[in-house]
Amino acid sequence: MPNSDSQLVAKAKSGDRHSFDLLVEQNYLLVYNTAYRMLGDSASAEDATQTAFVRAYRSLKRFRATSAFSTWLYRIVCNVCLDTIRSHKDETVSLEVVYDDGDDPQQRPLPDESAEPGAYIERSERQRLVHRAISQLAEDYRMVLVLYDITGLSYEEIAETLEIPLGTVKSRLNRARLALKDIIAPDLELFL
Amino acid sequence: MRCEQCREKFSDLYAGELSASEAELVRGHLASCPHCAAAYEQFAAAVAAVRGLEPVVPPARLLDDIRTSLEATRAPSTLAHRVGKLGPVIAAAACFVLVFIGVLTYNNYRPGTALDLRPPSAIPGQVLREEAPQPQTEPVTPEASEAPATVAEKAEAAAESEKAAETATKPAPEPPSLPPAPVVATPPAPAPAPPPVSPGPGEVRAEQPAPGAEGVTPSAAASTGGGPEAPRGPRRAIGALDLAAARRDEEGRYFAKTTETAPADKSLAALAPVPETGKLFVRFIPPQLRQIGQPVTSAVALSCDKSLPEVAVRVETRRQMRLLHSENGYVYRGPLTAGEAKQVEFKLVAQQQGTQRLRVSVETPVTGLEAQMEVVLPGFETTAVQSPQDPLGEPITVTFKETPLRQALLQIARQGRVNLVLGSGVSGQRVTYSCLDTPAGSVIRILADADGYQVEFQDNTYYISGAQ
């Protein structure tokens, strides 16, 4: 029977390294995807994922079982992502885009439209547009949108993770979605 | 119900979380307002699009990298580390021992007297030998000639032992804590440096801000533009870096990683000292020929107003371009003499037609003195082609809506097939702009000028640097 997070956390807090390693294996994919959607590129997401788990390990003794481990972990992930976003404000825009069509996730360059004047739109193009649109949202909106619509946390979990009121979670989510709608509006025919 | 009120309910309506009466109100408004109805349709499509994003599979090495990071965190402490942790305790114990020895030593010289560190001549009415009860019992004459010097020496010894005790009471200095290494590879934000004195075309100037300047970023490069960011920690002494570990670093970041337990590398201590401030000039020289499959030569020209013991130039390419003869992207690592214009050449091979992109970074040991540039090189073809001669490039049709300026400029260069070098001082203002069949070069100037950035055209390349 697989260990639950709470069992693994209890063992990890008492010094069992293997238990923490299992926690990593069980959570790193979701953590990576959350960071990837928040930060927009694979390299930053990898760094943020590593940093989040190291921070979690170091502060594990301070974790109280009053909230779920995943909620606590996502709080760390969000803080790491916010730190990254704020430290990289006004910096180089990443030119790397990942095609999310299930193929090799290695980064590929933006398509050179000048070389493909009649490029047809594929499903991967929709994914690319949405990913880019999410990256253009303000970080507060982006965070709530990613946590709710992609990571799958509830309003209450997001409120606890981000330490904001429930009403704020709902209003930010709505505004994030409205802003996203406006960003992808020129290409909306791809989605209708 | 007003349109704004209706749109505030879109998420609740989509999730089916409205009460019956609220839902009726909202649906009633949508039925009568075509704008809101269209907006809700788009809203629903957008939400579905986000939820339809497929999970991204990370690189296979990620889990191993996490484990490696955790192992480094868990690394068993070395004897030096344990001793280091006990430093304050050891220091306190040493203080006690020194004070005890000092008191014993002093009392052996002058038992039963209070410590008086004043020179004997400053002590009013001081009769040297009367201070010591024991000497009173001894014959005076044999000691008379030596007493003053002896007592002065005793006072000096007492003073020294007292001083030693005072020194020992100070807490042992902790090893200098190095600022945390940047975790990510992307460059730090540009600094709001003072206006350039004489900006050369295509040059990126970096200047280390004066110490103590508030609100000034000591991090990255170019000369102008950019908003303020949080100041970094104190300048790192180059000797404190664990260069061996840094060179082994997979990312190849020269100054990225330091380890608190690693011994300081003393090998660089003998080199020229790292200056507190400096001005760094960087210019990218694009290749003239643009042929795929063949090495083409590009260069970076460097100069600095102060001698630097070590400067690193790194080139990062995308997958369809290869950098030749390089380790981890570094094309130069070496000193830079003040006033010397150093040109670092490197060869690139494009493996695909069209536009190539690369990033050039220049790192120095001076915190905040560094430079980064995004370079766009269009026009790689199967046959040798001279770099684009038309300064305005090709006409383009674009629409930007709240698009970050850097992203917009890079897209313009790519579509318009013009060479472009963006200094890191060009920050991320958002632009809303639309044009139809307008020469790319003109669009670049329009957008750059609108935000007060400098645009120079030289060597068939647009160089955009921070605002004056």
XYZ file of C-alpha atoms in Angstrom:
660
model
C 0.000 0.000 0.000
C 1.565 3.261 -1.023
C 2.500 5.658 1.717
C 0.317 8.713 2.021
C 1.915 12.125 2.096
C 1.217 12.488 5.811
C 2.916 9.204 6.617
C 5.922 10.088 4.520
C 6.113 13.549 6.029
C 6.066 12.127 9.543
C 8.892 9.742 8.685
C 10.855 12.422 6.867
C 10.578 14.763 9.829
C 12.084 12.118 12.043
C 15.063 11.916 9.735
C 14.110 9.289 7.176
C 15.694 10.589 3.969
C 14.120 7.921 1.819
C 10.663 9.137 2.818
C 11.441 12.626 1.633
C 12.791 11.225 -1.600
C 9.477 9.461 -2.096
C 7.653 12.717 -1.451
C 9.755 14.268 -4.180
C 8.959 11.509 -6.634
C 5.260 11.774 -5.939
C 5.081 15.535 -6.314
C 7.813 16.728 -8.642
C 5.826 16.449 -11.855
C 2.993 18.620 -10.612
C 5.430 21.029 -9.033
C 7.337 21.286 -12.294
C 4.202 21.855 -14.333
C 2.996 24.510 -11.924
C 6.342 26.278 -12.050
C 6.509 25.910 -15.810
C 3.151 27.570 -16.332
C 3.976 30.300 -13.874
C 7.427 31.076 -15.187
C 6.938 30.329 -18.847
C 10.059 28.394 -19.693
C 11.552 25.030 -18.921
C 14.897 26.196 -17.539
C 13.308 28.476 -14.965
C 10.817 25.792 -14.047
C 13.599 23.273 -13.458
C 15.483 25.670 -11.230
C 12.348 26.619 -9.331
C 11.431 22.977 -8.806
C 14.833 22.154 -7.386
C 14.824 25.226 -5.171
C 11.345 24.475 -3.895
C 12.235 20.951 -2.820
C 15.450 22.059 -1.172
C 13.566 24.717 0.760
C 10.903 22.228 1.692
C 13.516 19.835 2.975
C 15.235 22.483 5.017
C 12.051 23.755 6.594
C 10.318 20.402 6.983
C 10.691 20.459 10.726
C 8.586 23.609 10.841
C 5.751 22.009 8.853
C 2.688 21.462 10.961
C 0.083 18.949 9.878
C -2.624 21.606 10.150
C -2.596 21.830 6.358
C -1.941 19.277 3.686
C 1.654 18.767 2.685
C 0.803 19.609 -0.911
C -0.695 22.940 0.124
C 2.417 23.760 2.092
C 4.615 22.634 -0.782
C 2.722 24.758 -3.293
C 3.129 27.743 -1.049
C 6.861 27.232 -1.277
C 6.641 26.765 -5.050
C 4.626 29.963 -5.411
C 7.093 31.925 -3.311
C 9.996 30.600 -5.341
C 8.219 31.482 -8.570
C 7.344 34.950 -7.310
C 10.938 35.528 -6.301
C 12.053 34.422 -9.740
C 9.511 36.593 -11.532
C 10.344 39.657 -9.502
C 14.054 39.210 -9.796
C 13.751 38.830 -13.547
C 11.377 41.679 -14.213
C 12.452 43.768 -17.146
C 14.861 41.145 -18.280
C 15.403 39.200 -21.411
C 12.294 37.621 -22.743
C 12.761 33.925 -23.226
C 12.614 32.910 -26.816
C 12.014 29.295 -26.003
C 8.677 27.693 -26.372
C 7.782 24.125 -25.658
C 5.389 22.345 -27.925
C 2.948 20.618 -25.641
C 1.783 17.983 -28.021
C 3.215 15.110 -26.047
C 6.300 14.802 -28.194
C 9.822 15.401 -27.086
C 9.538 18.276 -24.645
C 12.947 19.584 -25.532
C 12.783 23.206 -26.275
C 12.246 24.217 -29.839
C 12.583 27.642 -31.363
C 9.740 29.847 -32.320
C 8.635 28.991 -35.832
C 10.120 31.306 -38.376
C 6.953 32.561 -39.935
C 8.836 34.375 -42.609
C 10.034 31.016 -43.879
C 6.559 29.466 -43.601
C 4.200 32.096 -44.911
C 1.349 29.711 -45.229
C 1.871 27.824 -41.982
C -1.209 25.961 -40.919
C -2.433 25.991 -37.374
C -2.160 22.776 -35.399
C -3.277 21.770 -31.978
C 0.233 22.465 -30.750
C -0.143 26.020 -32.011
C -3.159 26.489 -29.735
C -1.174 25.156 -26.813
C 1.661 27.530 -27.623
C -0.673 30.505 -27.835
C -2.342 29.752 -24.535
C 0.977 29.176 -22.800
C 2.281 32.455 -24.092
C -0.924 34.236 -23.097
C -0.637 32.924 -19.549
C 2.913 34.253 -19.406
C 1.617 37.704 -20.232
C -0.704 37.875 -17.259
C 0.271 39.814 -14.148
C 1.845 37.428 -11.661
C -0.964 37.646 -9.111
C -3.534 36.709 -11.713
C -1.291 34.131 -13.310
C -0.670 32.387 -10.018
C -4.339 31.957 -9.199
C -5.203 30.862 -12.727
C -2.439 28.270 -12.804
C -3.236 26.903 -9.376
C -6.945 26.609 -10.117
C -7.255 25.690 -13.766
C -4.006 23.776 -14.229
C -2.807 22.479 -10.878
C -6.364 21.814 -9.770
C -6.390 23.283 -6.288
C -9.683 24.396 -4.792
C -10.520 27.967 -3.872
C -9.868 27.154 -0.229
C -6.538 25.505 -0.951
C -5.452 28.453 -3.058
C -6.512 30.873 -0.340
C -4.430 28.915 2.145
C -1.497 28.570 -0.221
C -1.317 32.217 -1.139
C -2.561 33.407 2.250
C -5.260 35.585 0.738
C -9.002 35.707 1.419
C -11.324 33.371 -0.422
C -13.127 36.273 -2.055
C -9.831 37.564 -3.407
C -9.102 34.180 -4.937
C -12.396 34.199 -6.798
C -12.132 37.767 -8.014
C -8.527 37.315 -9.165
C -9.441 34.131 -10.981
C -12.261 35.846 -12.805
C -10.081 38.788 -13.780
C -7.298 36.479 -14.867
C -9.637 34.628 -17.160
C -11.055 37.860 -18.563
C -7.548 39.140 -19.214
C -6.588 35.852 -20.848
C -9.650 36.070 -23.056
C -8.559 39.491 -24.254
C -5.024 38.313 -24.968
C -6.052 35.387 -27.105
C -8.993 37.236 -28.664
C -7.182 37.846 -31.995
C -6.664 34.094 -32.373
C -9.893 33.011 -30.785
C -11.117 31.341 -33.951
C -8.647 28.587 -33.118
C -10.501 27.841 -29.938
C -14.151 28.162 -30.978
C -27.629 44.416 -14.364
C -24.742 46.333 -15.864
C -22.204 44.743 -18.150
C -19.398 45.066 -15.575
C -21.502 43.349 -12.954
C -22.365 40.589 -15.402
C -18.717 39.961 -16.326
C -17.762 39.726 -12.670
C -20.043 36.711 -12.487
C -18.588 34.863 -15.465
C -16.490 32.458 -13.423
C -19.336 31.634 -11.092
C -21.663 31.132 -14.027
C -19.141 28.915 -15.775
C -18.686 26.814 -12.653
C -22.404 26.645 -11.968
C -21.933 28.281 -8.603
C -24.528 31.035 -8.919
C -27.727 30.900 -6.994
C -30.859 30.443 -9.012
C -31.800 34.099 -8.863
C -28.323 35.301 -9.706
C -28.073 32.892 -12.608
C -31.381 34.138 -13.938
C -30.174 37.726 -13.784
C -26.944 36.947 -15.561
C -28.549 34.851 -18.269
C -31.141 37.500 -18.772
C -28.442 40.092 -19.344
C -26.557 37.824 -21.748
C -29.717 37.310 -23.730
C -30.149 41.033 -24.153
C -26.539 42.152 -24.504
C -24.708 40.779 -27.561
C -21.398 42.189 -26.369
C -21.541 40.343 -23.087
C -22.833 37.256 -24.796
C -19.847 37.245 -27.144
C -17.551 37.980 -24.234
C -18.894 35.039 -22.283
C -18.475 32.750 -25.260
C -14.856 33.857 -25.559
C -14.422 33.556 -21.795
C -15.606 29.965 -21.843
C -13.345 29.159 -24.771
C -10.368 30.667 -22.952
C -11.039 28.686 -19.795
C -11.401 25.509 -21.809
C -8.153 26.281 -23.607
C -6.284 26.683 -20.317
C -7.729 23.510 -18.899
C -6.883 21.755 -22.134
C -3.188 22.426 -21.755
C -1.445 19.122 -21.688
C 0.989 18.344 -18.901
C 4.565 19.087 -19.775
C 7.092 16.351 -19.282
C 10.244 17.712 -17.685
C 13.710 16.688 -18.810
C 14.644 13.225 -17.626
C 17.500 14.579 -15.543
C 15.244 16.747 -13.354
C 14.617 14.130 -10.707
C 18.325 13.367 -10.505
C 19.090 17.060 -10.251
C 16.646 17.401 -7.364
C 18.225 14.451 -5.615
C 21.671 15.922 -6.149
C 20.556 19.234 -4.672
C 19.080 17.471 -1.687
C 22.229 15.429 -1.177
C 24.256 18.602 -1.187
C 21.930 19.964 1.464
C 22.231 16.851 3.510
C 26.021 16.492 3.042
C 27.577 15.187 6.278
C 29.397 17.962 8.006
C 33.149 17.826 7.822
C 35.283 18.293 10.837
C 35.929 21.838 9.742
C 32.207 22.432 9.436
C 31.506 21.052 12.909
C 34.309 23.098 14.346
C 32.970 26.080 12.478
C 29.552 25.582 14.052
C 31.153 25.427 17.489
C 33.046 28.610 16.790
C 31.199 30.839 19.249
C 31.468 28.236 21.968
C 35.158 27.782 21.373
C 35.664 31.521 21.251
C 33.898 31.968 24.566
C 35.974 29.212 26.137
C 39.135 30.765 24.736
C 38.135 34.125 26.176
C 37.691 32.642 29.586
C 41.051 30.912 29.430
C 42.827 34.034 28.238
C 41.237 36.212 30.857
C 42.095 33.678 33.504
C 45.696 33.487 32.348
C 45.835 37.230 32.103
C 44.564 37.690 35.616
C 46.905 35.051 36.948
C 49.833 36.585 35.137
C 49.083 40.043 36.372
C 48.487 38.910 39.888
C 51.766 37.044 39.886
C 53.485 40.319 39.164
C 51.458 42.477 41.469
C 49.514 40.340 43.857
C 46.803 41.970 45.859
C 46.626 45.150 43.807
C 43.963 46.396 41.467
C 44.772 46.620 37.828
C 45.942 50.044 36.797
C 46.871 50.309 33.221
C 48.007 53.871 33.357
C 51.690 54.383 32.843
C 53.317 54.653 36.247
C 54.209 58.281 35.672
C 50.519 59.119 35.215
C 49.511 57.621 38.505
C 49.521 60.409 41.078
C 51.627 59.707 44.045
C 52.622 56.439 42.657
C 55.391 54.868 44.629
C 56.186 51.880 42.682
C 57.428 49.598 45.241
C 54.886 50.485 47.842
C 52.169 49.052 45.623
C 53.442 45.591 46.061
C 52.992 44.234 49.533
C 55.361 41.381 48.950
C 58.322 43.491 47.859
C 57.965 45.433 51.094
C 59.120 42.403 52.932
C 62.138 42.104 50.763
C 65.306 44.080 50.839
C 64.764 47.211 48.874
C 68.259 48.074 47.770
C 68.949 45.198 45.456
C 65.746 45.890 43.554
C 65.841 49.659 43.568
C 67.701 50.084 40.311
C 65.571 47.670 38.422
C 62.224 48.465 39.959
C 60.996 51.205 37.630
C 61.762 49.294 34.466
C 60.436 46.132 35.905
C 57.213 47.719 37.007
C 56.817 49.455 33.667
C 57.269 46.146 32.006
C 54.797 44.641 34.388
C 52.285 47.359 33.576
C 52.892 46.808 29.929
C 52.521 43.088 30.370
C 49.331 43.665 32.283
C 48.111 45.994 29.585
C 48.934 43.447 26.962
C 47.233 40.663 28.827
C 44.224 42.892 29.350
C 44.246 43.737 25.685
C 44.504 40.081 24.844
C 41.582 39.413 27.109
C 39.592 42.180 25.420
C 40.428 40.783 22.055
C 39.477 37.348 23.145
C 36.124 38.542 24.368
C 35.158 39.668 20.891
C 33.179 37.015 19.134
C 35.125 35.069 16.613
C 34.514 36.554 13.200
C 32.256 34.407 11.138
C 33.352 33.397 7.706
C 32.180 35.965 5.236
C 28.819 34.932 3.987
C 28.616 35.019 0.252
C 25.477 36.257 -1.379
C 23.309 33.427 -2.554
C 24.193 32.283 -5.966
C 21.629 32.998 -8.576
C 19.661 29.914 -9.091
C 18.469 30.616 -12.556
C 20.548 31.170 -15.566
C 18.649 34.098 -16.910
C 20.333 37.386 -16.344
C 19.438 39.786 -13.570
C 17.524 42.930 -14.250
C 19.283 45.911 -15.754
C 20.482 48.707 -13.549
C 19.341 52.302 -13.794
C 22.875 53.435 -14.456
C 23.704 57.087 -14.966
C 23.512 58.465 -18.497
C 26.436 57.431 -20.663
C 29.062 59.991 -21.300
C 29.632 59.132 -24.920
C 27.752 56.104 -26.053
C 29.378 54.452 -29.004
C 27.091 52.910 -31.569
C 26.228 49.379 -30.772
C 27.995 49.501 -27.480
C 26.651 48.206 -24.270
C 28.035 49.976 -21.270
C 27.880 48.595 -17.811
C 28.779 50.513 -14.746
C 29.081 49.415 -11.180
C 27.001 51.881 -9.121
C 28.640 53.634 -6.198
C 28.487 51.640 -2.995
C 25.688 52.652 -0.713
C 23.533 54.033 -3.483
C 19.994 53.248 -2.520
C 17.538 51.772 -4.885
C 20.236 51.113 -7.424
C 20.686 47.709 -8.776
C 24.229 46.507 -8.612
C 23.288 43.644 -10.882
C 23.509 43.636 -14.631
C 24.469 45.539 -17.530
C 23.759 48.219 -19.891
C 23.987 51.863 -19.624
C 20.500 53.186 -19.336
C 16.915 52.285 -18.888
C 15.283 49.714 -16.675
C 13.605 50.119 -13.341
C 15.144 49.856 -9.930
C 15.484 46.507 -8.299
C 16.557 45.333 -4.909
C 20.268 45.897 -4.289
C 22.516 42.901 -4.051
C 24.829 42.035 -1.184
C 28.393 43.291 -0.731
C 30.962 42.745 -3.463
C 32.391 39.302 -3.430
C 36.122 38.946 -3.154
C 37.234 36.849 -6.076
C 39.434 34.851 -3.759
C 36.383 33.646 -1.867
C 34.914 31.839 -4.854
C 35.259 28.139 -5.166
C 36.350 28.277 -8.773
C 36.955 24.582 -9.011
C 33.351 23.882 -8.107
C 32.176 26.637 -10.399
C 34.049 25.173 -13.355
C 32.566 21.780 -12.682
C 29.135 23.257 -12.640
C 27.014 21.758 -15.353
C 25.460 25.028 -16.264
C 28.851 26.502 -16.767
C 27.908 29.640 -14.907
C 31.198 31.135 -13.945
C 30.149 32.906 -10.805
C 26.908 31.163 -10.078
C 27.719 28.581 -7.479
C 29.648 28.920 -4.274
C 29.780 26.547 -1.358
C 30.026 27.690 2.205
C 32.111 24.732 3.235
C 34.512 24.865 0.325
C 37.850 26.394 1.155
C 38.552 29.754 -0.381
C 40.590 29.545 -3.506
C 43.750 31.405 -2.699
C 45.209 30.971 -6.154
C 43.814 34.259 -7.355
C 44.900 36.227 -4.340
C 48.077 37.208 -6.069
C 46.301 38.633 -9.140
C 45.379 42.269 -9.602
C 42.804 43.347 -7.064
C 39.186 43.509 -8.145
C 38.124 47.144 -8.409
C 35.155 48.423 -6.484
C 33.566 50.024 -9.517
C 34.063 49.930 -13.215
C 32.652 50.639 -16.622
C 32.387 47.834 -19.095
C 31.884 48.344 -22.804
C 30.608 45.475 -24.902
C 29.855 45.407 -28.588
C 28.659 42.523 -30.694
C 30.019 42.203 -34.211
C 27.708 40.055 -36.338
C 28.936 37.683 -39.028
C 28.996 39.056 -42.521
C 28.302 35.773 -44.261
C 25.122 33.858 -43.513
C 25.478 30.359 -44.854
C 24.144 27.290 -43.149
C 26.476 24.404 -42.534
C 29.547 26.601 -42.708
C 31.387 28.224 -39.807
C 30.783 31.942 -39.721
C 32.787 34.262 -37.516
C 31.235 36.623 -35.029
C 32.967 38.631 -32.362
C 32.482 40.485 -29.138
C 34.550 43.578 -28.474
C 35.272 44.364 -24.822
C 36.902 47.168 -22.979
C 36.901 48.396 -19.431
C 38.187 51.467 -17.663
C 39.769 49.381 -14.903
C 41.833 46.246 -15.151
C 39.915 43.134 -14.268
C 41.697 39.953 -13.234
C 39.166 37.796 -14.997
C 36.361 38.320 -17.458
C 34.219 35.610 -18.979
C 32.350 35.821 -22.267
C 29.662 33.272 -22.841
C 27.552 32.602 -25.913
C 24.307 30.659 -25.703
C 22.782 29.451 -28.922
C 19.564 27.804 -29.821
C 19.391 24.253 -30.985
C 19.699 24.988 -34.666
C 22.965 26.799 -34.199
C 26.190 25.368 -32.915
C 29.037 27.159 -31.202
C 32.429 25.742 -32.142
C 35.453 25.185 -29.944
C 33.795 26.122 -26.724
C 33.357 24.622 -23.283
C 29.940 25.236 -21.837
C 29.502 28.201 -24.125
C 32.509 30.147 -22.837
C 34.480 31.711 -25.647
C 36.835 33.690 -23.461
C 38.073 33.590 -19.903
C 40.925 35.806 -19.039
C 42.065 39.177 -17.827
C 41.023 42.475 -19.283
C 43.472 45.317 -19.096
C 42.215 48.835 -18.558
C 41.874 50.685 -21.791
C 42.591 47.617 -23.888
C 40.014 46.838 -26.559
C 39.803 43.079 -26.579
C 38.069 41.373 -29.482
C 36.877 37.852 -28.822
C 36.058 35.921 -31.969
C 34.056 32.770 -32.114
C 32.639 30.571 -34.820
C 29.042 29.588 -35.267
C 27.477 27.035 -37.546
C 23.838 27.445 -38.456
C 22.100 24.188 -39.155
C 18.816 25.570 -40.339
C 17.717 28.249 -42.699
C 16.170 31.430 -41.569
C 16.765 33.515 -38.495
C 19.161 32.522 -35.786
C 19.199 33.807 -32.237
C 21.783 33.830 -29.560
C 22.506 35.376 -26.218
C 25.844 36.886 -25.292
C 26.804 37.325 -21.641
C 29.842 39.022 -20.193
C 30.659 38.289 -16.565
C 33.152 39.967 -14.293
C 34.102 39.470 -10.656
C 32.669 42.873 -9.793
C 29.164 42.398 -8.484
C 26.727 44.014 -10.819
C 29.239 44.664 -13.570
C 28.103 42.420 -16.322
C 26.377 42.617 -19.661
C 23.894 40.598 -21.647
C 22.576 40.936 -25.149
C 19.973 39.185 -27.194
C 21.060 38.915 -30.806
C 18.891 38.223 -33.809
C 20.627 37.226 -37.046
C 18.294 36.702 -39.930
C 19.074 35.516 -43.390
C 20.894 32.229 -43.089
C 20.587 30.460 -46.422
C 21.929 27.394 -48.147
C 24.241 29.510 -50.247
C 26.490 32.179 -48.937
C 24.610 35.376 -48.503
C 25.923 38.668 -47.381
C 24.262 40.029 -44.315
C 21.182 42.104 -45.095
C 22.160 45.323 -46.801
C 18.874 47.117 -46.694
C 18.965 48.951 -43.406
C 15.197 49.029 -43.200
C 14.701 45.327 -43.720
C 11.527 43.881 -45.157
C 8.065 45.304 -44.725
C 6.122 43.656 -41.965
C 2.566 43.544 -40.696
C 2.219 43.124 -36.950
C -0.230 43.689 -34.143
C 0.977 43.938 -30.571
C -1.316 44.248 -27.606
C 0.329 44.737 -24.246
C 3.297 42.834 -25.571
C 6.606 43.213 -23.721
C 8.795 45.576 -25.688
C 11.744 43.204 -25.905
C 9.557 40.444 -27.279
C 8.042 42.801 -29.810
C 11.411 44.036 -31.034
C 12.794 40.538 -31.396
C 9.751 39.471 -33.377
C 10.068 42.500 -35.640
C 13.711 41.712 -36.335
C 12.889 38.130 -37.097
C 10.032 38.891 -39.435
C 11.725 41.847 -41.065
C 15.042 40.031 -41.445
C 17.155 42.687 -39.811
C 20.068 42.231 -37.454
C 19.259 43.331 -33.947
C 21.202 43.567 -30.717
C 19.253 44.387 -27.592
C 21.118 45.650 -24.605
C 19.829 44.411 -21.287
C 18.962 47.981 -20.402
C 15.981 47.668 -22.696
C 13.386 46.724 -20.158
C 9.987 45.202 -20.334
C 7.519 47.970 -20.975
C 4.470 46.712 -22.761
C 3.483 48.075 -26.146
C 0.246 48.204 -28.046
C 0.968 48.812 -31.709
C -0.235 47.815 -35.099
C 1.187 48.377 -38.559
C 0.674 47.224 -42.129
C 3.518 46.634 -44.579
C 5.924 48.903 -42.752
C 9.695 48.433 -43.032
C 10.976 46.577 -40.015
C 13.692 49.109 -39.353
C 11.149 51.894 -39.165
C 9.010 49.941 -36.736
C 12.041 49.293 -34.547
C 12.816 52.981 -34.411
C 9.196 53.906 -33.742
C 8.861 51.577 -30.794
C 12.306 52.271 -29.389
C 11.964 56.033 -29.714
C 8.545 55.965 -28.067
C 10.147 54.673 -24.893
C 13.210 56.829 -25.141
C 15.714 54.156 -26.107
C 18.737 54.802 -28.239
C 18.823 53.230 -31.659
C 22.023 53.025 -33.624
C 22.516 51.353 -36.946
C 26.013 50.111 -37.680
C 27.464 47.107 -39.485
C 23.981 46.410 -40.819
C 22.780 45.911 -37.295
C 20.336 47.770 -35.115
C 21.703 48.335 -31.640
C 19.204 49.337 -29.016
C 20.419 50.465 -25.646
C 18.917 52.060 -22.587
C 17.426 55.513 -22.597
C 19.467 58.635 -21.937
